[in-house]
PDB file of C-alpha atoms in Angstrom:
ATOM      1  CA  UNK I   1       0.000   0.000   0.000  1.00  0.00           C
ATOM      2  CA  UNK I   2       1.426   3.423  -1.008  1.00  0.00           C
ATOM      3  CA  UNK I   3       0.755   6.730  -1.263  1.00  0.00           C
ATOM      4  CA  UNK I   4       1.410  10.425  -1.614  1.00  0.00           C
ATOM      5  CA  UNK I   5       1.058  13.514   0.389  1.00  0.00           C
ATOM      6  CA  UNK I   6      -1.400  15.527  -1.281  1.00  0.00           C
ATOM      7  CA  UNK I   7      -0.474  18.993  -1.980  1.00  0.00           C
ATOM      8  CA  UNK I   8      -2.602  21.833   0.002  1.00  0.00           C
ATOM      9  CA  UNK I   9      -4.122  25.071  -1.539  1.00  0.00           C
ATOM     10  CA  UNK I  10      -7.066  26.122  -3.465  1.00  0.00           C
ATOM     11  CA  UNK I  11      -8.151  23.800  -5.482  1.00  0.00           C
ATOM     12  CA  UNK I  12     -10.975  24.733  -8.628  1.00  0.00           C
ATOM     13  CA  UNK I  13     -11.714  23.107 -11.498  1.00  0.00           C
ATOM     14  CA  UNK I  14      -9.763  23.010 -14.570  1.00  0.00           C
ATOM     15  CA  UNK I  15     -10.796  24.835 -17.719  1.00  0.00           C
ATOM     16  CA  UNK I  16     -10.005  23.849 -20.907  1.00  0.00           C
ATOM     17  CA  UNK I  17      -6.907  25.360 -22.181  1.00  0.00           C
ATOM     18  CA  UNK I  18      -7.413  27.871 -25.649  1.00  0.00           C
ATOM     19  CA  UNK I  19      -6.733  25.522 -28.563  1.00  0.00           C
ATOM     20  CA  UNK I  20      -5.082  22.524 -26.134  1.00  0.00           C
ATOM     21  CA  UNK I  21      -6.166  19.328 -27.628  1.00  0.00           C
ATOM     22  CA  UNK I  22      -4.697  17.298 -24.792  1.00  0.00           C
ATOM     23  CA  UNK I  23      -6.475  19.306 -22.306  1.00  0.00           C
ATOM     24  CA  UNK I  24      -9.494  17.617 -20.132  1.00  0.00           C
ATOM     25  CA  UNK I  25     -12.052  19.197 -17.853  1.00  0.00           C
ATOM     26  CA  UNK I  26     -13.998  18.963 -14.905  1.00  0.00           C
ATOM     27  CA  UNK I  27     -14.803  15.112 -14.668  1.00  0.00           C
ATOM     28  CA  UNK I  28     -17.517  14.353 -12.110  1.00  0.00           C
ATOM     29  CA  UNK I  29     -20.689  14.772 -13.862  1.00  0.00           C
ATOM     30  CA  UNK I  30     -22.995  12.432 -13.380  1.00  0.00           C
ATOM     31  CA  UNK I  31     -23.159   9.493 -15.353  1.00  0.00           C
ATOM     32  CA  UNK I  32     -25.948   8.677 -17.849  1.00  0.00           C
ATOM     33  CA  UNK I  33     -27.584   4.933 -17.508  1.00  0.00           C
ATOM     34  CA  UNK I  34     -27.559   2.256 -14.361  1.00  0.00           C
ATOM     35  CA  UNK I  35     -25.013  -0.222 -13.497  1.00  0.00           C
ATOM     36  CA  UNK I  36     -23.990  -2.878 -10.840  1.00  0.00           C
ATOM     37  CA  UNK I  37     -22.914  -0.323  -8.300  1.00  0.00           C
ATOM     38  CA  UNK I  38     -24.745   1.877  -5.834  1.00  0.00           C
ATOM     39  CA  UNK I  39     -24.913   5.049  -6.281  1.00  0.00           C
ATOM     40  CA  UNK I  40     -23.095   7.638  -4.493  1.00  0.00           C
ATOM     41  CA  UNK I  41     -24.239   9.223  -1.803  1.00  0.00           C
ATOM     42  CA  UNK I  42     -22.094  12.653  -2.488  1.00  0.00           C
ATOM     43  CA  UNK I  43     -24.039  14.537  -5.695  1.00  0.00           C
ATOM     44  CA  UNK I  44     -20.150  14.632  -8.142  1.00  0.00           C
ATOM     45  CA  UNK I  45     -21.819  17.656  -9.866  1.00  0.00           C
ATOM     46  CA  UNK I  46     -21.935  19.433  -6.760  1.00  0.00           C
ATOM     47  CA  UNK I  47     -18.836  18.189  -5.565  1.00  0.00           C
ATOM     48  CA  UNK I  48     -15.930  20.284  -4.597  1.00  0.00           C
ATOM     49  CA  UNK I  49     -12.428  18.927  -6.975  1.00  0.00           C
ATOM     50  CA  UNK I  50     -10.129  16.627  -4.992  1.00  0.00           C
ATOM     51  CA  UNK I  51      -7.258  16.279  -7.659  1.00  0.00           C
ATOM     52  CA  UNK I  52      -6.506  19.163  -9.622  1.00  0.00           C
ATOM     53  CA  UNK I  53      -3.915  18.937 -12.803  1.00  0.00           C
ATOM     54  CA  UNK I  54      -2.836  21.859 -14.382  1.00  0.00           C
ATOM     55  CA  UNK I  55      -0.762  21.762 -17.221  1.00  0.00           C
ATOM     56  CA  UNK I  56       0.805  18.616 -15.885  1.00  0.00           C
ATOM     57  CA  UNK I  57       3.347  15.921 -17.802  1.00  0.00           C
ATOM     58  CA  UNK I  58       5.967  13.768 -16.709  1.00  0.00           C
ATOM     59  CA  UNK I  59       9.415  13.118 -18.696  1.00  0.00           C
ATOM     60  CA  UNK I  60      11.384   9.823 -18.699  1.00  0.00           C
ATOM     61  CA  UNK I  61      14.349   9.689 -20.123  1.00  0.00           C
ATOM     62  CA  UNK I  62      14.647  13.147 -21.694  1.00  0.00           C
ATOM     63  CA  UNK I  63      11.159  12.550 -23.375  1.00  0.00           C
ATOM     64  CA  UNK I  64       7.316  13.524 -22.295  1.00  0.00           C
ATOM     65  CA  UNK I  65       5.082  10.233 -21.619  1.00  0.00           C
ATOM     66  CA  UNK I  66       2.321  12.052 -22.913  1.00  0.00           C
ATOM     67  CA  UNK I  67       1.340  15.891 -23.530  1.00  0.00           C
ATOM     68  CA  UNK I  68       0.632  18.298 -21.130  1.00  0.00           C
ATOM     69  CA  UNK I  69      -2.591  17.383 -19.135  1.00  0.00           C
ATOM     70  CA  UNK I  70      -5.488  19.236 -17.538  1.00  0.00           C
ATOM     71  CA  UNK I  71      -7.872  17.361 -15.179  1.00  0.00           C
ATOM     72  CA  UNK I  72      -9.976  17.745 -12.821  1.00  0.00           C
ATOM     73  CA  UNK I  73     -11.470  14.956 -10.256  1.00  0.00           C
ATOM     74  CA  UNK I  74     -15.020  15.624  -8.309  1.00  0.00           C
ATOM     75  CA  UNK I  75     -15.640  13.861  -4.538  1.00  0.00           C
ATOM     76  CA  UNK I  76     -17.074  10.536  -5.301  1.00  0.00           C
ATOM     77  CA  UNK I  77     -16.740  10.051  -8.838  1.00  0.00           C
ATOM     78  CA  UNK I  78     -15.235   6.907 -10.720  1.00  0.00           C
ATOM     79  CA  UNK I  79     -12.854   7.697 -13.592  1.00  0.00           C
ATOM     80  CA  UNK I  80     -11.458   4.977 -15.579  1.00  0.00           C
ATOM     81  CA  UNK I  81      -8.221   4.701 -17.076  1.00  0.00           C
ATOM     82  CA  UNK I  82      -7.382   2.901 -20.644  1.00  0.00           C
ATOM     83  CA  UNK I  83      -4.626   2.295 -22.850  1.00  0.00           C
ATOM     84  CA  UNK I  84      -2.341  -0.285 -24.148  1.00  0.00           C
ATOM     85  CA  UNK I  85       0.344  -1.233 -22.040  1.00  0.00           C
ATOM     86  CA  UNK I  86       3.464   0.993 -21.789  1.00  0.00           C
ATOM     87  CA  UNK I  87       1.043   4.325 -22.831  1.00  0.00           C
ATOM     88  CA  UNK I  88       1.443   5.262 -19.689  1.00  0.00           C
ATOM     89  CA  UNK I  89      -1.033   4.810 -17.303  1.00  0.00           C
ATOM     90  CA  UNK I  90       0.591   3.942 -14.345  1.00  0.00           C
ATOM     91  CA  UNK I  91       2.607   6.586 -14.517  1.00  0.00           C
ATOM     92  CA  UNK I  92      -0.718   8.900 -14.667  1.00  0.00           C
ATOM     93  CA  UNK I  93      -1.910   7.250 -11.574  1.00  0.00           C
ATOM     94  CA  UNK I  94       1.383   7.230  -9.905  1.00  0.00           C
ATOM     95  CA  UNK I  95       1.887  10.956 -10.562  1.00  0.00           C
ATOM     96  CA  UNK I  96      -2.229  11.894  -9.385  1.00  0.00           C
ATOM     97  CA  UNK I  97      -1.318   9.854  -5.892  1.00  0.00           C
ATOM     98  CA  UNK I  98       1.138  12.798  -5.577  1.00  0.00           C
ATOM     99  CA  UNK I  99       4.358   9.894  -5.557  1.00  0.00           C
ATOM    100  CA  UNK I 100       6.082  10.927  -8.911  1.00  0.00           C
ATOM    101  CA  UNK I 101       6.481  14.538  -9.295  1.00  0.00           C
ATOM    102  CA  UNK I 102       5.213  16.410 -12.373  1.00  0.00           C
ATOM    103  CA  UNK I 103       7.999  17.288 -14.957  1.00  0.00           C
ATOM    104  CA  UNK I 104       5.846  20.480 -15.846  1.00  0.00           C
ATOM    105  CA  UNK I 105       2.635  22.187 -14.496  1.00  0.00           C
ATOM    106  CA  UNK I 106       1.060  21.862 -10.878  1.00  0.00           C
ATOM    107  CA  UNK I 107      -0.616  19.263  -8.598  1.00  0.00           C
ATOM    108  CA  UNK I 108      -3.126  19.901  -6.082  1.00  0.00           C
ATOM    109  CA  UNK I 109      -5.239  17.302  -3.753  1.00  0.00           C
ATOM    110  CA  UNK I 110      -7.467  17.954  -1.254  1.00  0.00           C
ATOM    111  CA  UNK I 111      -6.629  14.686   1.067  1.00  0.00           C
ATOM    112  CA  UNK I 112      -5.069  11.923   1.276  1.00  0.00           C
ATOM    113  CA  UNK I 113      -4.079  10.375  -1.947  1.00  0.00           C
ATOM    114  CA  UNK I 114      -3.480   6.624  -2.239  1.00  0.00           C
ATOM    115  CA  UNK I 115      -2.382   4.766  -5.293  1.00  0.00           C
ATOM    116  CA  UNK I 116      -2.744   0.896  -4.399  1.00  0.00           C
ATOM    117  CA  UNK I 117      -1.519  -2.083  -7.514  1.00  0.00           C
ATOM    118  CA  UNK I 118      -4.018  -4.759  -8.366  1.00  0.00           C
ATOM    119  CA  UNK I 119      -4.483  -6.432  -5.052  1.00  0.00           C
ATOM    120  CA  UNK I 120      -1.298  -5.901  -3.634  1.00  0.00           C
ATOM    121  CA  UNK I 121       0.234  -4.009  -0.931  1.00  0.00           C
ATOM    122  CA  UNK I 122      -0.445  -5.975   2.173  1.00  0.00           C
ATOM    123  CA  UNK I 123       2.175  -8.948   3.510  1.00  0.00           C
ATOM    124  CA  UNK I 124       0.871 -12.348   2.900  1.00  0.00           C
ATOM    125  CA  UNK I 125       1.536 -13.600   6.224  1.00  0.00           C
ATOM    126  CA  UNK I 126      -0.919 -11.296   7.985  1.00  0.00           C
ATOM    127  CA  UNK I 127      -4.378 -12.151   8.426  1.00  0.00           C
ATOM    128  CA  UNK I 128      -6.858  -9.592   6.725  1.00  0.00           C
ATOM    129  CA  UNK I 129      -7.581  -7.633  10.158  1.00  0.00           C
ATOM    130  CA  UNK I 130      -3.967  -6.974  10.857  1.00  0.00           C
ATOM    131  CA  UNK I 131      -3.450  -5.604   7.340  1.00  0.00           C
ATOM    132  CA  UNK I 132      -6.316  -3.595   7.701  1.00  0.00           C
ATOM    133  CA  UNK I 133      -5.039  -2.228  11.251  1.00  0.00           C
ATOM    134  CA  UNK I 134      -1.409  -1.973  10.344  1.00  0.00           C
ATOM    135  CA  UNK I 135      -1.724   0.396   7.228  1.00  0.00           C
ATOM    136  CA  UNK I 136      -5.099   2.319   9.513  1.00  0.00           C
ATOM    137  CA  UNK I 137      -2.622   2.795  12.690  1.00  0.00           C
ATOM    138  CA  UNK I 138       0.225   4.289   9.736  1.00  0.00           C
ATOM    139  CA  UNK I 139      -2.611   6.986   9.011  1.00  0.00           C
ATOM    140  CA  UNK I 140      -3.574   7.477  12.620  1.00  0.00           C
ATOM    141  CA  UNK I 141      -7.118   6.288  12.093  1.00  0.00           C
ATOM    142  CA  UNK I 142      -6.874   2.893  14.381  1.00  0.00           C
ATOM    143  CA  UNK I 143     -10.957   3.164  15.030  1.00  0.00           C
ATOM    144  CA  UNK I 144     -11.469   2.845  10.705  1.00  0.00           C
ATOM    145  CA  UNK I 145     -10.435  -0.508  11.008  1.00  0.00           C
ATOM    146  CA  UNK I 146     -13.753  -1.800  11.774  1.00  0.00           C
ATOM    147  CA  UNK I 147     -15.650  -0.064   9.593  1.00  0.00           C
ATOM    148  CA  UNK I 148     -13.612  -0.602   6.754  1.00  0.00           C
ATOM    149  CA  UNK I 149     -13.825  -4.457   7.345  1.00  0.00           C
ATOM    150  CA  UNK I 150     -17.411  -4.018   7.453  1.00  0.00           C
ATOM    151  CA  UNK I 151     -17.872  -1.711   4.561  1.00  0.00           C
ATOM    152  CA  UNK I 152     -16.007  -4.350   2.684  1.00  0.00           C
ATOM    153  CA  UNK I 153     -17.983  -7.575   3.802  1.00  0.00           C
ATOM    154  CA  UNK I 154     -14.789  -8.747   4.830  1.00  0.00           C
ATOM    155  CA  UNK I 155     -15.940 -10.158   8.558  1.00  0.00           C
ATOM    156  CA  UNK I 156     -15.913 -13.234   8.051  1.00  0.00           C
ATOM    157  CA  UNK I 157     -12.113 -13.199   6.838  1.00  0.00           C
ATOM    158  CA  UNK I 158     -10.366 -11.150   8.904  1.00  0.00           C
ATOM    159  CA  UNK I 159      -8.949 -13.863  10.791  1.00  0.00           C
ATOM    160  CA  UNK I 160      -7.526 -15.287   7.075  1.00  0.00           C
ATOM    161  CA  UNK I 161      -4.231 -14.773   6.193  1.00  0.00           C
ATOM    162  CA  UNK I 162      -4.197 -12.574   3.088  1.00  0.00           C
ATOM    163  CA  UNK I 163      -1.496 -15.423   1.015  1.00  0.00           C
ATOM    164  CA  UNK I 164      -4.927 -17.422   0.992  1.00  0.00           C
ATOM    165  CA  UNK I 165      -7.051 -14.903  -0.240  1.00  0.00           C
ATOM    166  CA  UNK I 166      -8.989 -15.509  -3.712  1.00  0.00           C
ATOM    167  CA  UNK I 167      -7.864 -12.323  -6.272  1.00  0.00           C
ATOM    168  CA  UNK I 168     -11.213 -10.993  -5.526  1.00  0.00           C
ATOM    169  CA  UNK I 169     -10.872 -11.231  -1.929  1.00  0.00           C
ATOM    170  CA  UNK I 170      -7.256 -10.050  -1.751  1.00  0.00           C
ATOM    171  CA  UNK I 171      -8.732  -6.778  -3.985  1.00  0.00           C
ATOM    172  CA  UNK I 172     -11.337  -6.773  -1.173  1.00  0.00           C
ATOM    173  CA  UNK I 173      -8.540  -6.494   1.570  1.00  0.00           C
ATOM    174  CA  UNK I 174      -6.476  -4.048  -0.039  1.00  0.00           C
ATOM    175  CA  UNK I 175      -9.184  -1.394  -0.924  1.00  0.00           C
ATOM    176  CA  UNK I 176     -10.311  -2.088   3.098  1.00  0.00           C
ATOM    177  CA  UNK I 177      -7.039  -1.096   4.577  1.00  0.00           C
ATOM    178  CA  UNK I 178      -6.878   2.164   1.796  1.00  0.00           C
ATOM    179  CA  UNK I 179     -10.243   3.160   3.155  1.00  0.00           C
ATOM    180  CA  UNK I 180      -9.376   2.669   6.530  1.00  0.00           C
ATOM    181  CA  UNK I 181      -6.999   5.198   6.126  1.00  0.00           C
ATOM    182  CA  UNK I 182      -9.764   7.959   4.642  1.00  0.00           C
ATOM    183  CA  UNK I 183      -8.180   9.246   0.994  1.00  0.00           C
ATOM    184  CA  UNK I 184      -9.801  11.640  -0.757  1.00  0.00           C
ATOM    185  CA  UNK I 185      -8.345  10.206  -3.570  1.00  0.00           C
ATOM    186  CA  UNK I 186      -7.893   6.201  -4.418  1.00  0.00           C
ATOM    187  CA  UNK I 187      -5.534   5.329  -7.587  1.00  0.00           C
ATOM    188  CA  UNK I 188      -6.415   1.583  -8.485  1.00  0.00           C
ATOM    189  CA  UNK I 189      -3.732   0.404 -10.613  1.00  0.00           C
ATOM    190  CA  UNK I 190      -5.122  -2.762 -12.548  1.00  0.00           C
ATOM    191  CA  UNK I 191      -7.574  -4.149  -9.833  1.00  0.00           C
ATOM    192  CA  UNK I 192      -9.545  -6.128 -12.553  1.00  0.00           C
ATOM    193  CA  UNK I 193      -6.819  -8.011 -13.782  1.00  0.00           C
ATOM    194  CA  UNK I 194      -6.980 -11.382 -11.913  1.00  0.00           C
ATOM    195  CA  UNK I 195     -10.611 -11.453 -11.571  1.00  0.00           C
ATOM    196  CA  UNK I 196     -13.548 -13.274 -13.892  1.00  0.00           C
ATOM    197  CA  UNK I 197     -16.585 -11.644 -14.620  1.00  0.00           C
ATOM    198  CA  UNK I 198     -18.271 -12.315 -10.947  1.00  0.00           C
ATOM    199  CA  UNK I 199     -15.335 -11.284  -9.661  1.00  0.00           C
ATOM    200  CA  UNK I 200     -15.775  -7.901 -11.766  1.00  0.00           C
ATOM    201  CA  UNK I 201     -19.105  -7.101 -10.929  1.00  0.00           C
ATOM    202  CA  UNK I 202     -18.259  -7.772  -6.964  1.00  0.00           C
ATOM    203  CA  UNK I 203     -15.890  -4.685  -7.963  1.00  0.00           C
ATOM    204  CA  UNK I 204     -18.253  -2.776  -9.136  1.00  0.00           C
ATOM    205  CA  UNK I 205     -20.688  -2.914  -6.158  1.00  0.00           C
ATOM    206  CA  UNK I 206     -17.631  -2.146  -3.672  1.00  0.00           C
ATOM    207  CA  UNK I 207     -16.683   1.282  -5.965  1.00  0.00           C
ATOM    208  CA  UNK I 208     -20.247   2.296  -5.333  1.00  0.00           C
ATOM    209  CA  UNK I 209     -19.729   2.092  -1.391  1.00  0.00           C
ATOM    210  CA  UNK I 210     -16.433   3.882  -2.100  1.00  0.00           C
ATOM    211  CA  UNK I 211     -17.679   6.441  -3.470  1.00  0.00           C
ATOM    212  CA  UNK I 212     -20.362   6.756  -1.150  1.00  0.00           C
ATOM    213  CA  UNK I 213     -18.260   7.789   1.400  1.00  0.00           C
ATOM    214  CA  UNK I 214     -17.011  10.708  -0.702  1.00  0.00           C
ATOM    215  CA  UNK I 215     -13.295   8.976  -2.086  1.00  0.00           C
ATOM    216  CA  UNK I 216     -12.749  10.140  -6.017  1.00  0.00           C
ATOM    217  CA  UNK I 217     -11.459   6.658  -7.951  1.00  0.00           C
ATOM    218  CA  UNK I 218      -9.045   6.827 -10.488  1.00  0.00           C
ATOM    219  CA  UNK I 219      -8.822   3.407 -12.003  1.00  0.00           C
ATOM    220  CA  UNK I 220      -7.054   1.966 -14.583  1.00  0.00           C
ATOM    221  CA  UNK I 221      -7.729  -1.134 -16.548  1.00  0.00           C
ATOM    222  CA  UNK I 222      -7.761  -3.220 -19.783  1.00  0.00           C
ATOM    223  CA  UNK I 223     -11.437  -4.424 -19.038  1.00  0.00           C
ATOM    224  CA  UNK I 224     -13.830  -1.335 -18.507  1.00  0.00           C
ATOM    225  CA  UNK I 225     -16.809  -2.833 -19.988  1.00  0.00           C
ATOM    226  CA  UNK I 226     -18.363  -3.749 -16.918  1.00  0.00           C
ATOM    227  CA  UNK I 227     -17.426  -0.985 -15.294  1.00  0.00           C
ATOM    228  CA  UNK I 228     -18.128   1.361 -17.996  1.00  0.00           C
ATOM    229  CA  UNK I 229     -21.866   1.747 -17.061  1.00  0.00           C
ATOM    230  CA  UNK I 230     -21.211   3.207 -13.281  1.00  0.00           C
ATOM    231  CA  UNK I 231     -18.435   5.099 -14.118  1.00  0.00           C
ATOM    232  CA  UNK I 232     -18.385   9.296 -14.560  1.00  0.00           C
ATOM    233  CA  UNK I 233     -15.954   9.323 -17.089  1.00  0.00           C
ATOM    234  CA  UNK I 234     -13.019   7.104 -19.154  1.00  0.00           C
ATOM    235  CA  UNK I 235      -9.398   8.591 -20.022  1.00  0.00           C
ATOM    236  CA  UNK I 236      -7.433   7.090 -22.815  1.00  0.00           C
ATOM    237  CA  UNK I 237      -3.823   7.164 -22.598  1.00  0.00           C
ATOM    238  CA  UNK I 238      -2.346   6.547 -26.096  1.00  0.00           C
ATOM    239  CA  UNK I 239       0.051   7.614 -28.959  1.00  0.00           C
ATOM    240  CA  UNK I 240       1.441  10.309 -26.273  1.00  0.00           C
ATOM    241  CA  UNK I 241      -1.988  12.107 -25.030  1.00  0.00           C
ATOM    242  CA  UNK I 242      -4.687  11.715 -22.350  1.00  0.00           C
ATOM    243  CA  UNK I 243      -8.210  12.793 -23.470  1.00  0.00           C
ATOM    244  CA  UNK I 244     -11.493  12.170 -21.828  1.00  0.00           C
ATOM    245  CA  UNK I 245     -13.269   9.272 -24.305  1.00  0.00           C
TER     246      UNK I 245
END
């Protein structure tokens, strides 16, 4: 489990740049159509931002990943995140979880900011409640434990050992122990990609709690289609630019 200190300041949405064609806007409206997931209980179009990009990119090697990037990220919203592999994605998510620094332009968060890998993050040898209360007592919020557990159905596993977790379970236990520790902002890198199409859905219904309690989600993934429906808004990263899709 990792994640960044978020930067402090005013923080208002993003207008598009004059004539940027890599620029995005204010995501957070709501989305159009019904899906697996509750929905949230914060209103995104009302929503203050929680990640603000302003003219952001991030060079490796001499060379942007993509173009210069303006985005803004409402309370409770889901954004998804596509591309091939190598377009850059996790670098996106890496750099919005405030723990690579932008080569140009400015981050702000309001929060927290965690950026968490598939189902990763927690030792294998602890059981699923000691997980949970390690990474909550690193944030100071020992007395989230138990509501995260809860929040996540995860009960009945806590005394498990997270190496014998199913991949949906072990995605289970890792968002638990990221909400335990209240972000503002969660950066899912590739939580889909061990799970079947249950296993997907199951993912779906936890995002709507998630955002329910106010967290923006910034996920990325090769299969959006069943998450597609409940999300606010999809980013492709490709051929060196992010634009909302």
């Amino acid at each position: 489990m990792t994640g960044g200190a978020a930067a402090c300041g005013p923080v208002r949405p993003v207008p598009p740049r004059a004539g940027g064609s890599y620029s995005d806007a204010m995501v957070g409206q709501p989305a159009v159509g019904s899906g697996p997931a509750s929905p949230p209980a914060v209103d995104p179009a009302a929503a203050a931002p929680v990640l603000t990009l302003t003219g952001v990119s991030r060079a490796h090697g001499g060379r942007p990943v993509w173009a210069p990037v303006d985005l803004s990220l409402a309370a409770g919203t889901l954004t998804l995140v596509t591309g091939p592999n190598g377009a850059g994605k996790t670098t996106l998510l890496r750099l919005a979880a405030g723990l690579l620094r932008p080569s140009t332009g400015f981050r702000a968060c309001a929060g927290r900011a965690l950026y968490v890998r598939g189902g990763g993050g927690l030792r294998t040898a602890q059981t699923v409640a000691d997980a949970v209360s390690v990474t909550a007592a690193l944030a100071g919020r020992g007395a989230a434990v138990l509501p995260a557990v809860d929040l996540l159905g995860l009960r009945g596993l806590a005394d498990r050992r997270v190496g014998t977790l199913s991949a949906g379970e072990r995605v289970r236990a890792a968002l638990a122990a990221a909400i335990a520790c209240g972000p503002a902002l969660l950066c899912l890198d590739e939580p889909t990609a061990a799970l079947d199409r249950q296993g997907l859905l199951d993912l779906a219904v936890v995002l709507g709690v998630v955002r329910g309690s106010g967290t923006a989600v910034l996920l990325a993934t090769h299969q959006p289609d069943v998450l597609r429906p409940s999300a606010d808004a999809q980013l492709a990263v490709a051929d060196g630019r992010v634009a909302l899709s």
